[in-house]
mmCIF file of C-alpha atoms in Angstrom:
data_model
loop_
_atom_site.group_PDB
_atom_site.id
_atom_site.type_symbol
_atom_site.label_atom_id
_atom_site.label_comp_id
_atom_site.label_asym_id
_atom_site.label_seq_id
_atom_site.Cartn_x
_atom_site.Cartn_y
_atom_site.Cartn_z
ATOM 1 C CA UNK A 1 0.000 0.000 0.000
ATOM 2 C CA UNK A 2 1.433 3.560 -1.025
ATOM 3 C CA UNK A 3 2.331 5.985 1.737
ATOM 4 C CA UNK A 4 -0.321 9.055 2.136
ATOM 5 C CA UNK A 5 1.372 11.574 0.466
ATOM 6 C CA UNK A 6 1.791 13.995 3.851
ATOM 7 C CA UNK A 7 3.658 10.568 5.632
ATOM 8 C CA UNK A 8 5.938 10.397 2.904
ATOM 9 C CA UNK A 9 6.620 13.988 2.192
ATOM 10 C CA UNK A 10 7.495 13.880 6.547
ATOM 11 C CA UNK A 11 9.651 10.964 5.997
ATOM 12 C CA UNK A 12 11.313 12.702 3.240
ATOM 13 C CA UNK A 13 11.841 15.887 5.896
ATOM 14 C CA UNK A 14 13.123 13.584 8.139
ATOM 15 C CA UNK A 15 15.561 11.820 5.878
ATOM 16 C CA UNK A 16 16.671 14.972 5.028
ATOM 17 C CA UNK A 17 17.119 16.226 8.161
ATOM 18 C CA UNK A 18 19.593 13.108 8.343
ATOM 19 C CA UNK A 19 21.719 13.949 5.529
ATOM 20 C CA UNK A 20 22.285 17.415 6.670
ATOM 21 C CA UNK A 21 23.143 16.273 10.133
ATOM 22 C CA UNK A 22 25.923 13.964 8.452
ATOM 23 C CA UNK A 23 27.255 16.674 6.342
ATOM 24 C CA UNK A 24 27.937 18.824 9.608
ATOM 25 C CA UNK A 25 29.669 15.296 10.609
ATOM 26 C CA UNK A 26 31.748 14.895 7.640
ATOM 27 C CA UNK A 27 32.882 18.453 8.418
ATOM 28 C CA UNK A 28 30.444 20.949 6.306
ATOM 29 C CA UNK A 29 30.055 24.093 8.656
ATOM 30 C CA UNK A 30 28.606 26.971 6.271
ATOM 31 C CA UNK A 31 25.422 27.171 7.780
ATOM 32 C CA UNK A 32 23.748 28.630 4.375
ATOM 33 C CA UNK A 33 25.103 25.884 2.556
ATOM 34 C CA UNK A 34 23.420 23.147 4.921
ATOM 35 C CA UNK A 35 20.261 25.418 5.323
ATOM 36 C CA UNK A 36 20.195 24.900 1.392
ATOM 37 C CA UNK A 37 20.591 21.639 1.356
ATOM 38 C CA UNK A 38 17.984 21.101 3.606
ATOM 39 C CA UNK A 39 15.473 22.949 1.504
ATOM 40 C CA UNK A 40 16.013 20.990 -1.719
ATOM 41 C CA UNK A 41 13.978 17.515 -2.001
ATOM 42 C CA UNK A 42 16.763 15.894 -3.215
ATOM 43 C CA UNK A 43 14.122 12.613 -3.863
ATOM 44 C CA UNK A 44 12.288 14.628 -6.441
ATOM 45 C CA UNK A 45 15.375 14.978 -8.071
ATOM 46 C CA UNK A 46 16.220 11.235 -8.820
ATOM 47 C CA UNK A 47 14.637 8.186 -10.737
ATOM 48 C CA UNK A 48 11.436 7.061 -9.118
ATOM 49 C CA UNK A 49 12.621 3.386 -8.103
ATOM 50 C CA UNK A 50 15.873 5.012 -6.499
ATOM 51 C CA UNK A 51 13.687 7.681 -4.344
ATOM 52 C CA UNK A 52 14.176 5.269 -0.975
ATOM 53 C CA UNK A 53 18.353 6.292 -1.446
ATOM 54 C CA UNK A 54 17.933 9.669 -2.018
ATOM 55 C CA UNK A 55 19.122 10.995 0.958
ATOM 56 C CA UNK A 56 22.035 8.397 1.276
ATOM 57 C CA UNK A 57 25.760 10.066 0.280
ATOM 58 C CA UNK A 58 25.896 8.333 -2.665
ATOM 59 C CA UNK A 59 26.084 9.324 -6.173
ATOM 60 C CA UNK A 60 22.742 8.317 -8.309
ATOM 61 C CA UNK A 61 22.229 6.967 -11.955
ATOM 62 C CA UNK A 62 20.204 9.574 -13.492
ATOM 63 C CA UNK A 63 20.235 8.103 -17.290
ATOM 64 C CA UNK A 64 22.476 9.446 -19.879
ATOM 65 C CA UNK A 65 25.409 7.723 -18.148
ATOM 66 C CA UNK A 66 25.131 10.723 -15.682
ATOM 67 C CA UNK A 67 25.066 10.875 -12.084
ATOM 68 C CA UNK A 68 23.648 12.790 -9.445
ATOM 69 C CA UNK A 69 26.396 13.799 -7.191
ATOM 70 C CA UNK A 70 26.598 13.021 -3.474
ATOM 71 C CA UNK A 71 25.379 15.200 -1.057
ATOM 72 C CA UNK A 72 28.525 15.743 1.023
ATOM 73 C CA UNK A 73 30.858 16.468 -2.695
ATOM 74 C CA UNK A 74 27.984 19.184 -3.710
ATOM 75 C CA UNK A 75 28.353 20.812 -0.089
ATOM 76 C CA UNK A 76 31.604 20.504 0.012
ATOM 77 C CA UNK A 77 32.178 22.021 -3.344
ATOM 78 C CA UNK A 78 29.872 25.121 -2.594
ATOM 79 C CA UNK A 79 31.496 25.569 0.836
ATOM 80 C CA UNK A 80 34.714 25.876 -0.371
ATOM 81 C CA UNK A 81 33.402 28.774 -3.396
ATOM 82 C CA UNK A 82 32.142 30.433 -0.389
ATOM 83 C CA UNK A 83 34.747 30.782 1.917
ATOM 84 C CA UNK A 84 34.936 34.348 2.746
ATOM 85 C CA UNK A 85 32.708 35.910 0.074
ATOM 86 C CA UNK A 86 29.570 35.035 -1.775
ATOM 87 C CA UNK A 87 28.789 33.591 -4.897
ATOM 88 C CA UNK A 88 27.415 36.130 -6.795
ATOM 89 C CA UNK A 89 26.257 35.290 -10.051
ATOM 90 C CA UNK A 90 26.988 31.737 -10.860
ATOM 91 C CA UNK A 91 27.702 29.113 -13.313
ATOM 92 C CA UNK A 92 27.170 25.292 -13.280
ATOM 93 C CA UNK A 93 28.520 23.343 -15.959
ATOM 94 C CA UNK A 94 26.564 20.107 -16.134
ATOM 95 C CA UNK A 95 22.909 20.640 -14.839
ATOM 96 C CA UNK A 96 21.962 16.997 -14.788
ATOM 97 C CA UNK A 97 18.658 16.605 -13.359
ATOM 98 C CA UNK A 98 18.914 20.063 -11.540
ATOM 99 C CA UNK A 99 19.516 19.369 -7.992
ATOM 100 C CA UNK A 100 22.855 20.926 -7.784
ATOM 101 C CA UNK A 101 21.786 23.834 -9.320
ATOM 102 C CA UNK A 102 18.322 24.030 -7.121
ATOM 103 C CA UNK A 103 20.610 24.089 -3.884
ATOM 104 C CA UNK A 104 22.645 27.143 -5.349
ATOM 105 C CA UNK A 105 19.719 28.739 -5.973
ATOM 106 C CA UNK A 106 19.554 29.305 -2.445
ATOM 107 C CA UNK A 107 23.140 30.436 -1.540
ATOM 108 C CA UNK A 108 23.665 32.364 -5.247
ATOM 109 C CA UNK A 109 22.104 35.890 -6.736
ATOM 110 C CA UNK A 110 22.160 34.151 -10.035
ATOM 111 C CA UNK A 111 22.481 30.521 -10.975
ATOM 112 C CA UNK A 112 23.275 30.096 -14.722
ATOM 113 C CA UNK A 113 23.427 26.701 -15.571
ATOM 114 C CA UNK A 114 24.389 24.447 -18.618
ATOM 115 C CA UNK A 115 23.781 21.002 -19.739
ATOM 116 C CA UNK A 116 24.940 19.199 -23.026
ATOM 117 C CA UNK A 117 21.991 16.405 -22.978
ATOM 118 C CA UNK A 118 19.104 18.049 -24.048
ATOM 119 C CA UNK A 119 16.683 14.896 -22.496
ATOM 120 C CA UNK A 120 18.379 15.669 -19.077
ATOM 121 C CA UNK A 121 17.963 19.953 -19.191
ATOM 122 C CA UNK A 122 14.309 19.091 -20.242
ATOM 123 C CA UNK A 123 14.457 16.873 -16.839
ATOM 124 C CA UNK A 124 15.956 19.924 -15.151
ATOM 125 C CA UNK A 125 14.016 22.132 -16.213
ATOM 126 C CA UNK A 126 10.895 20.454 -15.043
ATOM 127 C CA UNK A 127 12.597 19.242 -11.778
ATOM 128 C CA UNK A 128 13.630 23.201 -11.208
ATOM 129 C CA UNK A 129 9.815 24.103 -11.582
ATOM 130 C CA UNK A 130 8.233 22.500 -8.909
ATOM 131 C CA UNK A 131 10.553 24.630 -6.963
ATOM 132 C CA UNK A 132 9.899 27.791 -8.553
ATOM 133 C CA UNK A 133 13.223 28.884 -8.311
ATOM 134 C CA UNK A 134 13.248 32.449 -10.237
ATOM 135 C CA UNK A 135 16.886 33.115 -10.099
ATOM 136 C CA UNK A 136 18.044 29.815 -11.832
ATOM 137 C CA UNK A 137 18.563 29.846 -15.847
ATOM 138 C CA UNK A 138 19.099 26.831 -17.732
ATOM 139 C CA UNK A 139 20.741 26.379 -21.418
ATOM 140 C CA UNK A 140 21.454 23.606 -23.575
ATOM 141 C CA UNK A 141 24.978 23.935 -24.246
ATOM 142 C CA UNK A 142 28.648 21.945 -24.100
ATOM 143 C CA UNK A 143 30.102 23.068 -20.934
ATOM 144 C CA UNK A 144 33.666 23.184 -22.196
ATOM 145 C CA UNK A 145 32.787 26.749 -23.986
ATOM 146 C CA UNK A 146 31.304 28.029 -20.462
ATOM 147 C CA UNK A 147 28.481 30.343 -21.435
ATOM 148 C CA UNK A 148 30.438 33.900 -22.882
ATOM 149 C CA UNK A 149 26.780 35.921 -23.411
ATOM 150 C CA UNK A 150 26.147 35.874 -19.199
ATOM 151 C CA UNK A 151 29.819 36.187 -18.075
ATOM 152 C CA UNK A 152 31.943 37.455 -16.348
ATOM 153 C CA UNK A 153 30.885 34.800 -13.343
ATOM 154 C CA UNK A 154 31.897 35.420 -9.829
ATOM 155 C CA UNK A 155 31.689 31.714 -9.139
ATOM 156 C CA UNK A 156 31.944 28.435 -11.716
ATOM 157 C CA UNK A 157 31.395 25.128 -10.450
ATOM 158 C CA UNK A 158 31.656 22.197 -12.357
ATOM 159 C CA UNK A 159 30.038 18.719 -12.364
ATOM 160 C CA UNK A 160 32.325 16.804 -14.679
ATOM 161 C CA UNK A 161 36.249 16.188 -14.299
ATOM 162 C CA UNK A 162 38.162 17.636 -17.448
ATOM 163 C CA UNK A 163 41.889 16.239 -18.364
ATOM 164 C CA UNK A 164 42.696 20.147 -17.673
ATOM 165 C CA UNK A 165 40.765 23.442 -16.537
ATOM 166 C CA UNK A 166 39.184 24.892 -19.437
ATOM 167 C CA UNK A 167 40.457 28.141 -20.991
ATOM 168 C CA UNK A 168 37.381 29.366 -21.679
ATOM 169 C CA UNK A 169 36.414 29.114 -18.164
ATOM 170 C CA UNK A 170 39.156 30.874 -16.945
ATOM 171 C CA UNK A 171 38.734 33.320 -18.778
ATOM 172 C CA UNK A 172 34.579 34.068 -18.032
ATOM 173 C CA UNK A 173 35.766 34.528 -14.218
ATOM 174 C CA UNK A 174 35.436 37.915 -12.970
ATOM 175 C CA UNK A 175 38.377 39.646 -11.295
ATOM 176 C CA UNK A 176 38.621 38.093 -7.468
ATOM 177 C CA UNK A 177 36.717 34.957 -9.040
ATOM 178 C CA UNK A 178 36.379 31.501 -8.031
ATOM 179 C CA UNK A 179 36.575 28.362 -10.195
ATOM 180 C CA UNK A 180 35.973 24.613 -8.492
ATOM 181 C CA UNK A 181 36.533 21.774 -11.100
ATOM 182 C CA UNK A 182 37.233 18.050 -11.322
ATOM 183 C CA UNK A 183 40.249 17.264 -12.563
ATOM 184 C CA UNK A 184 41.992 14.210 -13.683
ATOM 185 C CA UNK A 185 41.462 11.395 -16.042
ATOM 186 C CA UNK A 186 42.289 8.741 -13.515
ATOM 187 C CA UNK A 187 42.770 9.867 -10.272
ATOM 188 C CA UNK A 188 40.728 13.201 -9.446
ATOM 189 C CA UNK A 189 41.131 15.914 -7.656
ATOM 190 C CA UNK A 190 39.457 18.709 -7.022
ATOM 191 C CA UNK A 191 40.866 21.612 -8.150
ATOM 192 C CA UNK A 192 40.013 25.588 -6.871
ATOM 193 C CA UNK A 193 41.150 28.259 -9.200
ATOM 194 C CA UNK A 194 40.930 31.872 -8.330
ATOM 195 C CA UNK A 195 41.085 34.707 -10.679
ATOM 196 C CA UNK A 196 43.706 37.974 -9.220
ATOM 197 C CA UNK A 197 43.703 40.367 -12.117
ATOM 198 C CA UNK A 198 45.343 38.622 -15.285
ATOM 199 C CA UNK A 199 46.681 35.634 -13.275
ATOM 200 C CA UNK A 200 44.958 32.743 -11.708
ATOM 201 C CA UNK A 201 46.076 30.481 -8.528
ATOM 202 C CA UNK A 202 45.428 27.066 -8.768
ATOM 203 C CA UNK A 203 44.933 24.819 -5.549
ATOM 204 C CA UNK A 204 44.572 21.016 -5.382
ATOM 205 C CA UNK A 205 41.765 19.289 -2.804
ATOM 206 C CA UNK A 206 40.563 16.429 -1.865
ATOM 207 C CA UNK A 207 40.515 13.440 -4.285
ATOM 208 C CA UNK A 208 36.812 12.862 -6.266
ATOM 209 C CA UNK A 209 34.951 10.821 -8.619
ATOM 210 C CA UNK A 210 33.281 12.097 -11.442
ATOM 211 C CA UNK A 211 32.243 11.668 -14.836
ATOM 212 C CA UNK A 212 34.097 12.315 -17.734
ATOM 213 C CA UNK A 213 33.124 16.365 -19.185
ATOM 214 C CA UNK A 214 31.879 15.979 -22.887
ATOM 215 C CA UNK A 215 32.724 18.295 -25.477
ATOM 216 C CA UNK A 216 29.918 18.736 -28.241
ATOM 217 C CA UNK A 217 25.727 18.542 -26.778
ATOM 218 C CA UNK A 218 23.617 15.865 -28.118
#
């Protein structure tokens, strides 16, 4: 027999509730980032017969050959952008289904975000408007380019490891930017770079897992 729908949408607070008291285990402290987290139903966000993991800090099949990340690597990730500063208007390369983007939405002025697979932005895009979210904007397009007719970017995040950091991202940062990408075509790391004028510091992290970025949209 289904769950009413008010049990389950408690349950799904209370799962959530979970997975934002693990992140502060794991070590996430930004307060706005977990108070984000918190607000996005991450279940909406996945494939129906993989709802009862959502909360769970694992990455997700979403089709494609795409993932969902795991909660703790998207906190993480925005955490670190944040230190000290805020994000300002934003880009995410790799939309997915949306959630990533749906949880900046609530720590970012503006969330611009890209996705190659047009089947998965449509997904997005309809996963986004339950939330009615009116600061997100979403764009079929391949991530490498970054998206030149909305930048300069105060923050770029990136869902997808790259052999290298993309010159084109670089290069959409504004001045006193921040870049977070995967890098690595084995081993992974993540990688912060931040934009000082005409030169740009690069800082290794923690090691990741990710799926290949794709040049090209399809």
């Amino acid at each position: 027999m289904n769950m009413p729908l008010a049990d389950a949408g408690r349950a799904a607070m209370r799962a959530r509730a979970r997975m934002v008291e693990r992140l502060r285990t794991q070590g996430v402290r930004d307060e706005k980032v977990l108070a984000a987290m918190m607000q996005v139903p991450r279940h909406q966000f996945v494939q129906e017969g993989l709802a009862y993991s959502a909360y769970d800090d694992t990455a997700l099949p979403i089709g494609f050959q795409q993932t969902i990340s795991q909660p703790f690597v998207v906190a993480r990730m925005i955490e670190l952008l944040r230190a000290g500063r805020e994000l300002g208007r934003t880009l995410e390369v790799g939309a997915g289904c949306g959630y990533q983007a749906a949880v900046l939405s609530f720590v970012a002025a503006e969330v611009y975000a890209v996705e190659r697979i047009r089947p998965l932005l449509d997904r997005a895009r309809e996963n986004l408007r339950t939330l009615r979210r009116p600061n997100v904007r979403l764009k079929h397009a391949d991530g490498n380019l970054g998206l030149p007719e909305a930048a300069p970017f105060d923050t770029i995040i990136v869902a997808a490891a790259a052999p290298s950091v993309p010159q084109a991202l670089k290069e959409q940062l504004a001045p006193g930017g921040r870049l977070m990408i995967p890098v690595g075509t084995g081993d992974q790391r993540l990688v912060l770079v931040e934009r000082q004028g005409g030169t740009f510091r690069e800082s290794r992290l923690e090691a990741v897992r990710f799926v290949p970025l794709l040049t090209g949209t399809e």
